[in-house]
Coordinates of N, CA and C in Angstrom, one line a residue:
M885 N 0.8 -1.2 0.0 CA 0.0 0.0 0.0 C 0.9 1.2 0.0
K886 N 0.6 2.2 -0.9 CA 1.3 3.4 -1.0 C 1.1 4.3 0.3
P887 N 2.1 5.1 0.6 CA 1.9 6.0 1.8 C 0.7 6.8 1.8
A888 N 0.3 7.4 0.6 CA -0.8 8.2 0.5 C -2.1 7.4 0.8
E889 N -2.2 6.2 0.3 CA -3.4 5.4 0.5 C -3.5 5.0 2.0
A890 N -2.3 4.8 2.6 CA -2.3 4.5 4.1 C -2.8 5.7 4.9
L891 N -2.4 6.9 4.5 CA -2.8 8.1 5.2 C -4.3 8.3 5.0
K892 N -4.8 8.0 3.8 CA -6.2 8.1 3.5 C -7.0 7.3 4.5
E893 N -6.5 6.0 4.7 CA -7.2 5.1 5.6 C -7.1 5.6 7.0
S894 N -6.0 6.2 7.4 CA -5.8 6.7 8.8 C -6.7 7.9 9.0
A895 N -6.9 8.7 8.0 CA -7.7 10.0 8.2 C -9.1 9.7 8.4
G896 N -9.6 8.6 7.7 CA -11.0 8.2 7.9 C -12.0 9.3 7.5
E897 N -12.9 9.7 8.4 CA -13.9 10.7 8.0 C -13.3 12.1 8.0
K898 N -12.0 12.3 8.4 CA -11.4 13.6 8.3 C -10.6 13.8 7.0
W899 N -10.9 12.9 6.0 CA -10.2 12.9 4.7 C -10.9 14.0 3.9
I900 N -10.2 15.0 3.4 CA -10.8 16.2 2.8 C -11.7 15.8 1.6
P901 N -11.3 14.9 0.7 CA -12.3 14.6 -0.4 C -13.6 13.9 0.2
A902 N -13.5 13.2 1.3 CA -14.7 12.7 1.9 C -15.6 13.8 2.4
I903 N -15.0 14.8 3.1 CA -15.8 15.9 3.6 C -16.5 16.6 2.4
Y904 N -15.7 16.8 1.3 CA -16.2 17.5 0.1 C -17.4 16.8 -0.5
R905 N -17.2 15.4 -0.6 CA -18.3 14.6 -1.2 C -19.5 14.6 -0.3
D906 N -19.3 14.3 1.1 CA -20.4 14.1 2.0 C -21.1 15.3 2.5
K907 N -20.4 16.4 2.6 CA -20.9 17.6 3.3 C -21.0 18.8 2.4
V908 N -20.3 18.9 1.3 CA -20.4 20.1 0.4 C -21.2 19.7 -0.8
R909 N -21.0 18.7 -1.5 CA -21.7 18.4 -2.8 C -23.1 18.0 -2.5
V910 N -23.5 17.6 -1.3 CA -24.9 17.3 -1.1 C -25.8 18.6 -0.9
L911 N -25.1 19.7 -0.7 CA -25.8 21.0 -0.6 C -26.1 21.6 -2.0
R912 N -26.9 22.6 -2.0 CA -27.0 23.4 -3.2 C -25.8 24.2 -3.4
T913 N -25.1 24.0 -4.5 CA -23.8 24.7 -4.7 C -23.7 25.3 -6.1
R914 N -22.7 26.1 -6.2 CA -22.3 26.6 -7.6 C -20.9 26.3 -7.8
S915 N -20.5 26.1 -9.0 CA -19.1 25.8 -9.3 C -18.3 27.1 -9.4
F916 N -17.0 27.0 -9.0 CA -16.2 28.2 -9.0 C -14.8 27.7 -9.5
N917 N -14.3 28.4 -10.6 CA -13.0 28.1 -11.1 C -12.0 29.0 -10.5
L918 N -11.0 28.4 -9.8 CA -10.0 29.2 -9.1 C -9.0 29.8 -10.0
G919 N -8.8 29.3 -11.2 CA -7.9 29.9 -12.1 C -6.4 29.6 -11.7
I920 N -6.2 28.5 -11.1 CA -4.8 28.1 -10.7 C -4.4 26.8 -11.4
T921 N -3.1 26.6 -11.4 CA -2.6 25.3 -12.0 C -2.8 24.2 -11.1
A922 N -2.8 23.0 -11.6 CA -3.0 21.8 -10.8 C -1.7 21.4 -10.1
R923 N -1.3 22.2 -9.1 CA -0.2 21.9 -8.3 C -0.3 22.5 -6.9
K924 N 0.4 22.0 -6.0 CA 0.3 22.5 -4.6 C 0.8 24.0 -4.5
S925 N 0.2 24.8 -3.7 CA 0.8 26.1 -3.5 C 0.6 26.5 -2.0
D926 N 1.1 27.6 -1.7 CA 1.0 28.1 -0.3 C 0.3 29.4 -0.3
P927 N -1.1 29.3 -0.4 CA -1.9 30.5 -0.5 C -1.9 31.4 0.7
E928 N -2.1 32.7 0.5 CA -2.1 33.7 1.6 C -3.4 34.5 1.5
I929 N -3.9 34.9 2.6 CA -5.1 35.8 2.7 C -4.6 37.2 3.0
F930 N -5.1 38.1 2.1 CA -4.7 39.5 2.3 C -6.0 40.4 2.5
Y931 N -5.8 41.3 3.4 CA -6.9 42.3 3.7 C -6.5 43.6 2.9
T932 N -7.3 43.9 2.0 CA -7.0 45.1 1.1 C -8.1 46.1 1.4
L933 N -7.9 47.3 0.8 CA -8.9 48.4 0.9 C -10.2 48.0 0.2
L934 N -10.2 47.1 -0.7 CA -11.4 46.6 -1.5 C -12.0 45.4 -0.9
G935 N -11.4 44.8 0.1 CA -12.0 43.6 0.7 C -10.9 42.6 1.0
I936 N -11.2 41.3 0.9 CA -10.3 40.2 1.2 C -9.9 39.5 -0.1
E937 N -8.7 39.2 -0.2 CA -8.1 38.5 -1.4 C -7.4 37.3 -1.0
L938 N -7.5 36.3 -1.8 CA -6.7 35.1 -1.6 C -5.6 35.0 -2.7
K939 N -4.4 35.0 -2.3 CA -3.3 34.9 -3.3 C -2.7 33.5 -3.4
A940 N -2.8 32.9 -4.5 CA -2.2 31.6 -4.8 C -1.3 31.7 -6.0
G941 N 0.0 31.6 -5.7 CA 1.0 31.8 -6.8 C 0.9 33.3 -7.2
R942 N 0.6 33.4 -8.5 CA 0.5 34.8 -9.1 C -1.0 35.2 -9.2
T943 N -1.9 34.3 -8.9 CA -3.3 34.5 -9.0 C -3.9 35.2 -7.7
R944 N -4.7 36.2 -7.9 CA -5.4 36.8 -6.8 C -6.9 36.6 -7.0
I945 N -7.6 36.1 -5.9 CA -9.0 35.8 -6.0 C -9.7 36.7 -5.0
S946 N -10.6 37.6 -5.5 CA -11.4 38.4 -4.5 C -12.4 37.6 -3.8
C947 N -12.6 37.8 -2.5 CA -13.5 37.0 -1.7 C -14.4 37.9 -1.0
P948 N -15.7 37.6 -0.9 CA -16.7 38.4 -0.2 C -16.5 38.5 1.3
D949 N -15.9 37.5 1.9 CA -15.7 37.5 3.3 C -14.5 36.5 3.7
L950 N -14.2 36.5 5.0 CA -13.0 35.7 5.4 C -13.3 34.2 5.4
S951 N -14.5 33.8 5.7 CA -14.8 32.4 5.7 C -14.7 31.8 4.3
T952 N -15.1 32.6 3.3 CA -15.0 32.1 1.9 C -13.5 32.0 1.5
A953 N -12.7 33.0 1.9 CA -11.3 32.9 1.6 C -10.6 31.7 2.3
R954 N -11.0 31.4 3.5 CA -10.5 30.2 4.2 C -10.9 28.9 3.5
Y955 N -12.2 28.9 3.1 CA -12.7 27.7 2.4 C -11.9 27.5 1.1
L956 N -11.7 28.6 0.3 CA -11.0 28.4 -0.9 C -9.5 28.1 -0.7
R957 N -8.9 28.6 0.4 CA -7.5 28.4 0.7 C -7.2 26.9 0.8
V958 N -8.1 26.1 1.4 CA -7.9 24.7 1.5 C -7.7 24.0 0.1
F959 N -8.6 24.4 -0.8 CA -8.5 23.8 -2.1 C -7.3 24.3 -3.0
T960 N -6.9 25.6 -2.7 CA -5.8 26.1 -3.5 C -4.5 25.4 -3.0
R961 N -4.5 25.1 -1.7 CA -3.3 24.3 -1.2 C -3.1 23.0 -1.9
I962 N -4.2 22.4 -2.2 CA -4.2 21.1 -2.9 C -4.0 21.2 -4.4
G963 N -4.4 22.4 -4.9 CA -4.2 22.6 -6.3 C -5.4 22.2 -7.2
V964 N -6.6 22.2 -6.6 CA -7.8 21.9 -7.3 C -8.2 23.1 -8.1
A965 N -8.4 23.0 -9.4 CA -8.7 24.2 -10.2 C -10.2 24.6 -10.1
E966 N -11.1 23.7 -10.0 CA -12.5 24.0 -10.0 C -13.2 23.2 -8.9
I967 N -14.0 24.0 -8.1 CA -14.6 23.4 -6.9 C -16.1 23.9 -6.8
A968 N -16.8 23.3 -5.9 CA -18.2 23.7 -5.6 C -18.2 24.5 -4.3
I969 N -18.9 25.6 -4.3 CA -19.1 26.5 -3.2 C -20.5 26.5 -2.8
P970 N -20.8 26.3 -1.5 CA -22.2 26.3 -1.0 C -22.9 27.6 -1.4
Y971 N -24.1 27.6 -1.9 CA -24.8 28.8 -2.2 C -25.3 29.5 -1.0
D972 N -25.5 28.8 0.1 CA -25.9 29.3 1.4 C -24.7 29.8 2.1
I973 N -24.4 31.1 2.2 CA -23.2 31.5 2.8 C -23.0 31.2 4.3
S974 N -24.1 31.0 4.9 CA -24.1 30.7 6.4 C -23.4 29.3 6.6
K975 N -23.3 28.4 5.6 CA -22.7 27.1 5.8 C -21.2 27.1 5.5
I976 N -20.7 28.2 4.9 CA -19.3 28.2 4.4 C -18.4 28.2 5.6
A977 N -18.7 29.0 6.7 CA -17.8 29.1 7.8 C -17.5 27.8 8.5
T978 N -18.6 27.1 8.7 CA -18.5 25.8 9.4 C -17.7 24.8 8.5
L979 N -18.0 24.8 7.2 CA -17.2 23.9 6.3 C -15.7 24.3 6.3
A980 N -15.5 25.6 6.3 CA -14.1 26.1 6.3 C -13.3 25.6 7.5
D981 N -14.0 25.7 8.7 CA -13.4 25.2 9.9 C -13.1 23.7 9.8
E982 N -14.0 23.0 9.3 CA -13.9 21.5 9.3 C -12.8 21.1 8.3
L983 N -12.7 21.8 7.1 CA -11.7 21.5 6.1 C -10.3 21.9 6.6
E984 N -10.2 23.1 7.3 CA -8.9 23.5 7.8 C -8.4 22.5 8.9
S985 N -9.3 22.1 9.8 CA -8.8 21.2 10.8 C -8.5 19.8 10.2
S986 N -9.2 19.4 9.2 CA -8.9 18.2 8.5 C -7.5 18.3 7.8
W987 N -7.2 19.5 7.2 CA -5.9 19.7 6.6 C -4.8 19.5 7.6
Q988 N -5.0 20.2 8.7 CA -3.9 20.1 9.8 C -3.8 18.7 10.3
H989 N -4.9 18.0 10.5 CA -4.9 16.6 10.9 C -4.1 15.7 9.9
T990 N -4.4 15.9 8.7 CA -3.7 15.1 7.6 C -2.2 15.4 7.6
L991 N -1.8 16.7 7.8 CA -0.4 17.0 7.9 C 0.3 16.4 9.1
L992 N -0.5 16.3 10.2 CA 0.1 15.7 11.4 C 0.2 14.2 11.2
L993 N -0.7 13.5 10.5 CA -0.6 12.1 10.2 C 0.6 11.9 9.3
L994 N 0.8 12.7 8.3 CA 1.9 12.6 7.4 C 3.2 12.8 8.1
E995 N 3.3 13.8 9.0 CA 4.5 14.0 9.7 C 4.9 12.8 10.6
T996 N 3.9 12.3 11.3 CA 4.2 11.1 12.2 C 4.6 9.9 11.4
S997 N 3.9 9.7 10.3 CA 4.2 8.5 9.5 C 5.6 8.5 8.8
E998 N 6.0 9.7 8.5 CA 7.3 9.9 7.7 C 8.4 10.3 8.6
E999 N 8.2 10.3 9.9 CA 9.2 10.8 10.9 C 10.5 9.9 10.7
G1000 N 11.7 10.6 10.7 CA 12.9 9.9 10.6 C 13.4 9.6 9.2
K1001 N 12.6 9.8 8.3 CA 12.9 9.4 6.9 C 13.6 10.7 6.2
P1002 N 14.4 10.4 5.2 CA 15.0 11.6 4.5 C 14.0 12.6 4.0
R1003 N 14.4 13.8 3.8 CA 13.5 14.9 3.4 C 12.9 14.6 2.0
A1004 N 13.7 14.0 1.1 CA 13.2 13.7 -0.2 C 12.1 12.7 -0.1
V1005 N 12.2 11.7 0.7 CA 11.1 10.7 0.9 C 9.9 11.4 1.5
Q1006 N 10.1 12.3 2.4 CA 8.9 13.0 3.0 C 8.3 13.9 2.0
G1007 N 9.0 14.6 1.1 CA 8.5 15.4 0.1 C 7.7 14.6 -0.9
R1008 N 8.2 13.4 -1.3 CA 7.4 12.6 -2.2 C 6.1 12.1 -1.6
A1009 N 6.2 11.8 -0.3 CA 5.0 11.3 0.3 C 3.9 12.4 0.4
R1010 N 4.4 13.7 0.7 CA 3.4 14.8 0.7 C 2.9 15.1 -0.7
S1011 N 3.7 15.0 -1.7 CA 3.2 15.3 -3.1 C 2.3 14.2 -3.5
G1012 N 2.5 12.9 -3.1 CA 1.6 11.9 -3.5 C 0.3 12.0 -2.8
L1013 N 0.3 12.5 -1.5 CA -0.9 12.7 -0.7 C -1.7 13.8 -1.4
I1014 N -1.1 14.9 -1.7 CA -1.8 16.0 -2.3 C -2.4 15.6 -3.7
K1015 N -1.6 14.9 -4.5 CA -2.1 14.4 -5.8 C -3.3 13.5 -5.6
L1016 N -3.3 12.6 -4.7 CA -4.4 11.8 -4.4 C -5.7 12.6 -4.0
M1017 N -5.5 13.6 -3.2 CA -6.6 14.4 -2.8 C -7.2 15.2 -4.0
R1018 N -6.3 15.8 -4.8 CA -6.7 16.6 -6.0 C -7.4 15.7 -7.0
D1019 N -6.9 14.5 -7.2 CA -7.6 13.6 -8.1 C -9.0 13.2 -7.7
E1020 N -9.1 12.9 -6.4 CA -10.4 12.5 -5.8 C -11.4 13.7 -5.9
I1021 N -11.0 14.9 -5.5 CA -11.9 16.0 -5.6 C -12.3 16.3 -7.0
S1022 N -11.3 16.2 -7.9 CA -11.7 16.5 -9.3 C -12.6 15.4 -9.9
A1023 N -12.5 14.2 -9.4 CA -13.4 13.1 -9.8 C -14.8 13.4 -9.3
I1024 N -15.0 13.9 -8.1 CA -16.3 14.3 -7.5 C -16.9 15.4 -8.3
G1025 N -16.1 16.3 -8.8 CA -16.6 17.4 -9.6 C -17.1 18.6 -8.9
A1026 N -17.3 19.7 -9.7 CA -17.7 21.0 -9.1 C -19.2 21.2 -9.2
G1027 N -19.9 20.5 -10.0 CA -21.3 20.6 -10.2 C -21.6 21.8 -11.2
P1028 N -22.9 22.2 -11.2 CA -23.4 23.2 -12.1 C -22.8 24.6 -11.8
A1029 N -22.8 25.5 -12.8 CA -22.3 26.8 -12.6 C -23.3 27.6 -11.7
L1030 N -24.6 27.3 -11.8 CA -25.6 28.0 -11.0 C -26.4 26.9 -10.3
P1031 N -26.8 27.1 -9.1 CA -27.7 26.1 -8.4 C -29.1 26.0 -9.0
E1032 N -29.7 24.9 -8.8 CA -31.1 24.7 -9.2 C -32.0 25.4 -8.3
F1033 N -32.9 26.2 -8.8 CA -33.9 26.9 -8.0 C -35.3 26.3 -8.3
K1034 N -36.0 26.0 -7.3 CA -37.4 25.5 -7.4 C -38.3 26.7 -7.8
Q1035 N -39.1 26.5 -8.9 CA -39.9 27.6 -9.4 C -41.2 27.7 -8.7
T1036 N -41.5 26.9 -7.8 CA -42.9 26.9 -7.2 C -42.8 28.0 -6.1
T1037 N -43.9 28.7 -6.0 CA -44.1 29.7 -4.9 C -45.3 29.4 -4.1
K1038 N -45.4 30.1 -3.0 CA -46.6 29.9 -2.1 C -47.9 30.3 -2.9
Q1039 N -47.8 31.3 -3.7 CA -48.9 31.7 -4.5 C -49.4 30.6 -5.5
Q1040 N -48.4 30.0 -6.1 CA -48.7 28.9 -7.1 C -49.3 27.7 -6.4
K1041 N -48.8 27.4 -5.2 CA -49.3 26.3 -4.4 C -50.8 26.6 -4.0
Y1042 N -51.1 27.8 -3.6 CA -52.4 28.2 -3.2 C -53.4 28.0 -4.3
H1043 N -53.0 28.5 -5.5 CA -53.9 28.4 -6.7 C -54.1 26.9 -7.1
Q1044 N -53.1 26.1 -6.9 CA -53.2 24.7 -7.3 C -54.1 24.0 -6.3
N1045 N -54.0 24.3 -5.1 CA -54.9 23.7 -4.1 C -56.3 24.1 -4.2
K1046 N -56.6 25.3 -4.7 CA -57.9 25.9 -4.8 C -58.7 25.3 -5.9
K1047 N -58.0 24.7 -6.9 CA -58.7 24.1 -8.0 C -59.4 22.9 -7.7

């Protein structure tokens, strides 16, 4: 078993692609293209006069709030180019917390499993882990560009029941 697969098994329900599949994609979402290349980066959050920006490599992404920037930062670390964002902004903060803690948990598992090994081996294990996450999230997909809206209204239901 490859080190990345073993870490996936160790992470269990804290595996980022599992959280994405089970808690993000089941919600009403919209797809968002990050405009980054498919590789790991070290993104930074900046507070500017115009709001909050997430910088990943040479790309700057304007974010409406801090929780959205934190949510997107997890995926830019992995190098996923297109993801799903919950349409209900009240859910983003909770998901960002969970994804960030999962990221830290995964790094801790990686660090303990590769302890005492040469840096090159540690680097390959980290790259393999990130590639596995990126591939799984890309396979799950980002969904539609706009969420589905139900066209029924209270008024329509009232008229249908009256007939």
